[in-house]
PDB file of C-alpha atoms in Angstrom:
ATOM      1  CA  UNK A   1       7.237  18.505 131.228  1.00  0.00           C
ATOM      2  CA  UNK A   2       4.936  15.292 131.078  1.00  0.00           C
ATOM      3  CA  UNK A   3       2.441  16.891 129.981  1.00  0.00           C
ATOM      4  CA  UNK A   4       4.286  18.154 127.070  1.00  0.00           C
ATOM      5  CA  UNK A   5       5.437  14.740 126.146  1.00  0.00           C
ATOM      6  CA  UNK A   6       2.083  13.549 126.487  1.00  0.00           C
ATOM      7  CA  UNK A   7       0.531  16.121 124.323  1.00  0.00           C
ATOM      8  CA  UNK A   8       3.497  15.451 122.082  1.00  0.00           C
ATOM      9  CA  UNK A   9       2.672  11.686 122.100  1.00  0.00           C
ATOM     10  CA  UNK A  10      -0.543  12.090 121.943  1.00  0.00           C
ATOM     11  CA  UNK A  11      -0.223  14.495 118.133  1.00  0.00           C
ATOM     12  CA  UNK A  12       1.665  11.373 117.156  1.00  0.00           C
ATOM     13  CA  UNK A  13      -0.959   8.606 117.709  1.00  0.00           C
ATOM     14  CA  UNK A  14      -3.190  11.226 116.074  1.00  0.00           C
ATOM     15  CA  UNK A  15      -1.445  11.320 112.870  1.00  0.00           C
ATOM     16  CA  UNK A  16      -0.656   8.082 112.707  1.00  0.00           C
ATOM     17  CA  UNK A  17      -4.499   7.138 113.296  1.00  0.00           C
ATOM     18  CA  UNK A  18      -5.383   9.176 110.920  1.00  0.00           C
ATOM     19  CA  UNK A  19      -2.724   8.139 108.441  1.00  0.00           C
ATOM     20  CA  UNK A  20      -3.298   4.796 108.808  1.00  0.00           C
ATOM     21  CA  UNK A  21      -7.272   5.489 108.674  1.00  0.00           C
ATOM     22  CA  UNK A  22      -6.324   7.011 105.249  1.00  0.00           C
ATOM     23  CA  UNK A  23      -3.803   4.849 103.543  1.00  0.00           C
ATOM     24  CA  UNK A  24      -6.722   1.726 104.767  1.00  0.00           C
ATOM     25  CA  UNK A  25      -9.558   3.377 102.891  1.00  0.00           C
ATOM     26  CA  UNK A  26      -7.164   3.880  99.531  1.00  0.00           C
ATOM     27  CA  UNK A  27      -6.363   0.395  99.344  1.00  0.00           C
ATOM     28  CA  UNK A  28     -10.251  -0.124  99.716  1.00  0.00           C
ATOM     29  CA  UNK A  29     -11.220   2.049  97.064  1.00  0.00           C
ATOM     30  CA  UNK A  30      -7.611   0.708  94.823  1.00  0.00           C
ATOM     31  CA  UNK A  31      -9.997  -3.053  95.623  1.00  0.00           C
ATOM     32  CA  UNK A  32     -13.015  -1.780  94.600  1.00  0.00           C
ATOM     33  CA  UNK A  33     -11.265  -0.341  91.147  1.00  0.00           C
ATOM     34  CA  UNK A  34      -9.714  -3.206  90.400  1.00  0.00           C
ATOM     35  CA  UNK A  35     -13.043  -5.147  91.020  1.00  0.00           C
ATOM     36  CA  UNK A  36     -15.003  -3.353  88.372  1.00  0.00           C
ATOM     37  CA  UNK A  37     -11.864  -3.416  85.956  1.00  0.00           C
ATOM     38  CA  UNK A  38     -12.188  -7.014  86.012  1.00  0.00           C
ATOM     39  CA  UNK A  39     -15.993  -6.316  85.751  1.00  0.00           C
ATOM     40  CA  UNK A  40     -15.604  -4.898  82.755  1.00  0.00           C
ATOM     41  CA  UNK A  41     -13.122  -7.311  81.275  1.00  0.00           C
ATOM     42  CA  UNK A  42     -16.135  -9.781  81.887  1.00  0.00           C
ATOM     43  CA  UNK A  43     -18.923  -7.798  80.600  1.00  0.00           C
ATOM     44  CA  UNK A  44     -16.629  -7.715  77.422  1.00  0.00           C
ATOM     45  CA  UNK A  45     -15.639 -10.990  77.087  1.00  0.00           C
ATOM     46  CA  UNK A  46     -19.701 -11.855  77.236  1.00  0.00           C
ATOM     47  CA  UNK A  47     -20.055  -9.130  74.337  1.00  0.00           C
ATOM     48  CA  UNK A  48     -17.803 -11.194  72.435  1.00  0.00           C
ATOM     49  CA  UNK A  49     -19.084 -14.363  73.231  1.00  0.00           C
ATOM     50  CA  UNK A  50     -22.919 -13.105  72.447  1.00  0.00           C
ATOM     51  CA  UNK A  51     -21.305 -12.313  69.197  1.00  0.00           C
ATOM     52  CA  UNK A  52     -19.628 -15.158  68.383  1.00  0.00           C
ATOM     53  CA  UNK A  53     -22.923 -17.588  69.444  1.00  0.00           C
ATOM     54  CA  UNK A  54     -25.009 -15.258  67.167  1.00  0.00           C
ATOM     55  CA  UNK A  55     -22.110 -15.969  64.322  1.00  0.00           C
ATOM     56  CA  UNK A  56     -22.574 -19.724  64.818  1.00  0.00           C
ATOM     57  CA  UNK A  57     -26.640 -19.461  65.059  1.00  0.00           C
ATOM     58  CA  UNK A  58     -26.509 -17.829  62.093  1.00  0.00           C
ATOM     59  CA  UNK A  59     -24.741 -20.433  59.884  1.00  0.00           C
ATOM     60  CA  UNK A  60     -26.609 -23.223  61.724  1.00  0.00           C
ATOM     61  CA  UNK A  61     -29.553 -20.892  60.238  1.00  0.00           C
ATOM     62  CA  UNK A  62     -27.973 -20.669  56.585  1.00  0.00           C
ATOM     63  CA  UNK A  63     -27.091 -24.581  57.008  1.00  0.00           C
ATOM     64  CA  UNK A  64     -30.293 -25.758  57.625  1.00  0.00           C
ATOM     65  CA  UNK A  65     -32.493 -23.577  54.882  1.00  0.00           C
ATOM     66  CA  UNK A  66     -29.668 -25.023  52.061  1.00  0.00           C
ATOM     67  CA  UNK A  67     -30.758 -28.430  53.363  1.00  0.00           C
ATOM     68  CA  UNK A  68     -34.377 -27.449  53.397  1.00  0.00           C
ATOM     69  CA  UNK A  69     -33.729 -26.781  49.959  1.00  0.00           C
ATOM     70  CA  UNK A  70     -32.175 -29.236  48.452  1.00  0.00           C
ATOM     71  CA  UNK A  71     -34.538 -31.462  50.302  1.00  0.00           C
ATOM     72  CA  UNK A  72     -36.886 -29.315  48.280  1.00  0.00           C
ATOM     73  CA  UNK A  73     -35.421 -30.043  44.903  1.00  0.00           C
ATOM     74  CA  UNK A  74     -34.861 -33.589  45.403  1.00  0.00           C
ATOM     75  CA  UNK A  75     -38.865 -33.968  46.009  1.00  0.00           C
ATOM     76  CA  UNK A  76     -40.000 -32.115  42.928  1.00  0.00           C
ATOM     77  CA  UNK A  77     -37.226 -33.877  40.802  1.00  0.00           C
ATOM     78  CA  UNK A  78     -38.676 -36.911  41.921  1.00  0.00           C
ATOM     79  CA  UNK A  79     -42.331 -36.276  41.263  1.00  0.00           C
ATOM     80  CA  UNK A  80     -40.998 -35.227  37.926  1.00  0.00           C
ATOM     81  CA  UNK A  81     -41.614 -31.323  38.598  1.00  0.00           C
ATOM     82  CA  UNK A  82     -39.145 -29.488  36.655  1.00  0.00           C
ATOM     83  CA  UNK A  83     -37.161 -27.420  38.828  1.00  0.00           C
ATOM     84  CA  UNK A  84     -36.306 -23.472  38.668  1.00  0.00           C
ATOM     85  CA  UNK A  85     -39.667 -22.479  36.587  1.00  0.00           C
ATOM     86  CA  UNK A  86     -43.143 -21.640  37.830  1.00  0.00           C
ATOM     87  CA  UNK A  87     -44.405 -23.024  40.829  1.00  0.00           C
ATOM     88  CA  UNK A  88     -40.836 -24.933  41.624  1.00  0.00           C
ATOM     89  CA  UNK A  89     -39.050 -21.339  41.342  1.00  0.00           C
ATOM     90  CA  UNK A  90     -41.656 -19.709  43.809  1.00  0.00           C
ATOM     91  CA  UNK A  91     -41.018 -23.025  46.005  1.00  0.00           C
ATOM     92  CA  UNK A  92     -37.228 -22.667  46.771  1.00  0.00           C
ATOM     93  CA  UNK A  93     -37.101 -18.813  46.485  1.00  0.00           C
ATOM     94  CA  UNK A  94     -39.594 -18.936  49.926  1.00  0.00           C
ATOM     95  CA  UNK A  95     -36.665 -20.740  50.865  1.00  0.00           C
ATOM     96  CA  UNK A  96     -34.092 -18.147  50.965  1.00  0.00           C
ATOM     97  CA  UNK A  97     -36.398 -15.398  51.850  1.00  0.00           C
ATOM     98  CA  UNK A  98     -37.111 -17.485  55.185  1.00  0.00           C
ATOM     99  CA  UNK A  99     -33.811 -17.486  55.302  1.00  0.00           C
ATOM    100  CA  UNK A 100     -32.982 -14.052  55.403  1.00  0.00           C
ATOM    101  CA  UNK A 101     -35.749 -12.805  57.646  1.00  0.00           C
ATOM    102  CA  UNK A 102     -34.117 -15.673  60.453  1.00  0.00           C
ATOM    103  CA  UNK A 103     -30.376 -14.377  59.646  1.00  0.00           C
ATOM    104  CA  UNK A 104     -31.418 -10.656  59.942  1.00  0.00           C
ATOM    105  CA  UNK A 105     -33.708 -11.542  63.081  1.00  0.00           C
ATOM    106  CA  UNK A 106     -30.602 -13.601  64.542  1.00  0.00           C
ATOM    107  CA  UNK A 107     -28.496 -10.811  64.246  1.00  0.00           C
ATOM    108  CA  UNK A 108     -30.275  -7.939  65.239  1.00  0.00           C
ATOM    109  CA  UNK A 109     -30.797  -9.712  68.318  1.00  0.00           C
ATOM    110  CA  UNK A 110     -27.228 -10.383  68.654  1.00  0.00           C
ATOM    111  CA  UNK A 111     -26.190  -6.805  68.395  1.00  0.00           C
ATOM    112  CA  UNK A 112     -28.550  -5.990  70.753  1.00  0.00           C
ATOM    113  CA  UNK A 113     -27.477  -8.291  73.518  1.00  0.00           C
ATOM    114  CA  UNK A 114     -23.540  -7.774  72.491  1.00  0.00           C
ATOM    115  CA  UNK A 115     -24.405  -3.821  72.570  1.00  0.00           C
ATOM    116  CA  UNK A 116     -25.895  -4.269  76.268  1.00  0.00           C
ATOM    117  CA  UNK A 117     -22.681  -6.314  77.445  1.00  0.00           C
ATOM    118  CA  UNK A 118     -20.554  -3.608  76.059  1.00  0.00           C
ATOM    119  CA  UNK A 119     -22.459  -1.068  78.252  1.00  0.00           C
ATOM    120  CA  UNK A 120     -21.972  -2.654  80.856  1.00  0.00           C
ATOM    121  CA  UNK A 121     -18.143  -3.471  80.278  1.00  0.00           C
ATOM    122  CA  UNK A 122     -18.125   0.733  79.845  1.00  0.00           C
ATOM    123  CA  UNK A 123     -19.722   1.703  82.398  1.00  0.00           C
ATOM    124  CA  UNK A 124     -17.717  -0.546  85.439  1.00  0.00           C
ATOM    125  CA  UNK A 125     -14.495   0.699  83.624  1.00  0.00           C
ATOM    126  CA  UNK A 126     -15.877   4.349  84.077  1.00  0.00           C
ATOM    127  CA  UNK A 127     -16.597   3.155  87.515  1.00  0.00           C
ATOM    128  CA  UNK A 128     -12.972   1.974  88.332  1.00  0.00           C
ATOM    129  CA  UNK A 129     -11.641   5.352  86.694  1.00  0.00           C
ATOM    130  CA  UNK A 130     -13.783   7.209  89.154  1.00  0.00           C
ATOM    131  CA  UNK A 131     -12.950   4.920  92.367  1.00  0.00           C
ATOM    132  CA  UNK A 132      -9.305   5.922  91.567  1.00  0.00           C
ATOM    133  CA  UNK A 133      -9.519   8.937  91.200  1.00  0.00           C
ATOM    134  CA  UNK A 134     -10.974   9.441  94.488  1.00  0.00           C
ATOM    135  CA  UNK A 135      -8.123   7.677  95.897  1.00  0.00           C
ATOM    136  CA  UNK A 136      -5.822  10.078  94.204  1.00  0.00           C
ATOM    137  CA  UNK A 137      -7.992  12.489  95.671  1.00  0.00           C
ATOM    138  CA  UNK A 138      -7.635  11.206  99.107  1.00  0.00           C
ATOM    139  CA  UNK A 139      -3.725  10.886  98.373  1.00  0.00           C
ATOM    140  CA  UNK A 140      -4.034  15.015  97.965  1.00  0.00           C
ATOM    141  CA  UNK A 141      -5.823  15.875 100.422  1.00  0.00           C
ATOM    142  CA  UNK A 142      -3.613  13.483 102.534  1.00  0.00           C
ATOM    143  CA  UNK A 143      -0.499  15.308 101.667  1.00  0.00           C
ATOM    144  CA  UNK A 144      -2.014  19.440 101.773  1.00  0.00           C
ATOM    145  CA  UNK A 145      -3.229  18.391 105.398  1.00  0.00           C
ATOM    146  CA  UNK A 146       0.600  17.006 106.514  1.00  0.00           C
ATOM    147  CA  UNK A 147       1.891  20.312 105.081  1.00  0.00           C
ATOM    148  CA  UNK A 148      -0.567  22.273 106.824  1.00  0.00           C
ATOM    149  CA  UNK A 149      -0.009  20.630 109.961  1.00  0.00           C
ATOM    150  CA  UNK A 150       3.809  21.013 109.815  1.00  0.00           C
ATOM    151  CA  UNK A 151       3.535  24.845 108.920  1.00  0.00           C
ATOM    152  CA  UNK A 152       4.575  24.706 105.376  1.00  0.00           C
ATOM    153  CA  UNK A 153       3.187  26.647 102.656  1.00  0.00           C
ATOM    154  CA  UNK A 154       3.430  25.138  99.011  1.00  0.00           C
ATOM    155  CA  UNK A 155       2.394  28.041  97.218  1.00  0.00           C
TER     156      UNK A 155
END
């Protein structure tokens, strides 16, 4: 008769071992989700930022050629150039094309650095989806080897 209870005893500390082994490595992979969810909130809230700094860069850009060129058109009135024709006109229109070419640099960049935060914010959010569902898994798995063990069939 001992050795019954012991055997019995002993099926208990199994299960619970392996219970507890179980329910300790889905809170470690709940952790790990919830780390690269706030991964990704990160990565995102760089993207944003990138895009925002490329915003200001870019009227600090359109700030500084209109004061170039006024500069510009101050001078020539001065030396008594008159402004808008020949010369003058070729003058301040290398103005704005500078311009542009610094803008559309400035924010080609900034796409591409906002566009590899973003991947990143995707790709630990895919990671958190797949950490859970491997708990979920586990939770399964978990539950099909309890009603196996206890005899009962769930089909």
């Amino acid at each position: 008769m001992a050795l019954a209870g012991a055997s019995i005893f002993s099926s208990f500390a199994s299960m619970f071992s392996a219970w507890s082994a179980s329910k300790t490595e889905k809170k470690l992979y709940a952790i790990q989700a919830r780390m690269q969810e706030l991964q990704a909130r990160a990565a995102q809230n760089q993207a944003e930022d990138i895009l925002r700094a490329g915003n200001q860069k870019v009227a600090s850009i359109t700030y500084q050629a209109g004061q170039a060129k006024a500069s510009s058109k101050v001078s020539m009135a001065a030396a008594g150039v008159r402004v808008g024709t020949g010369n003058s006109a070729e003058v301040l229109a290398s103005h704005d094309i500078v311009k542009e070419m610094q803008v559309n640099q400035t924010i080609a960049n900034t796409i591409a650095q906002s566009y590899g935060a973003k991947r990143q914010a995707v790709n630990a959010s895919n990671k958190a989806i797949a950490l859970l569902a491997i708990r979920h898994k586990l939770d399964l798995e978990r539950n099909r080897e309890l009603l196996d063990k206890w005899g009962i069939d769930m089909q």
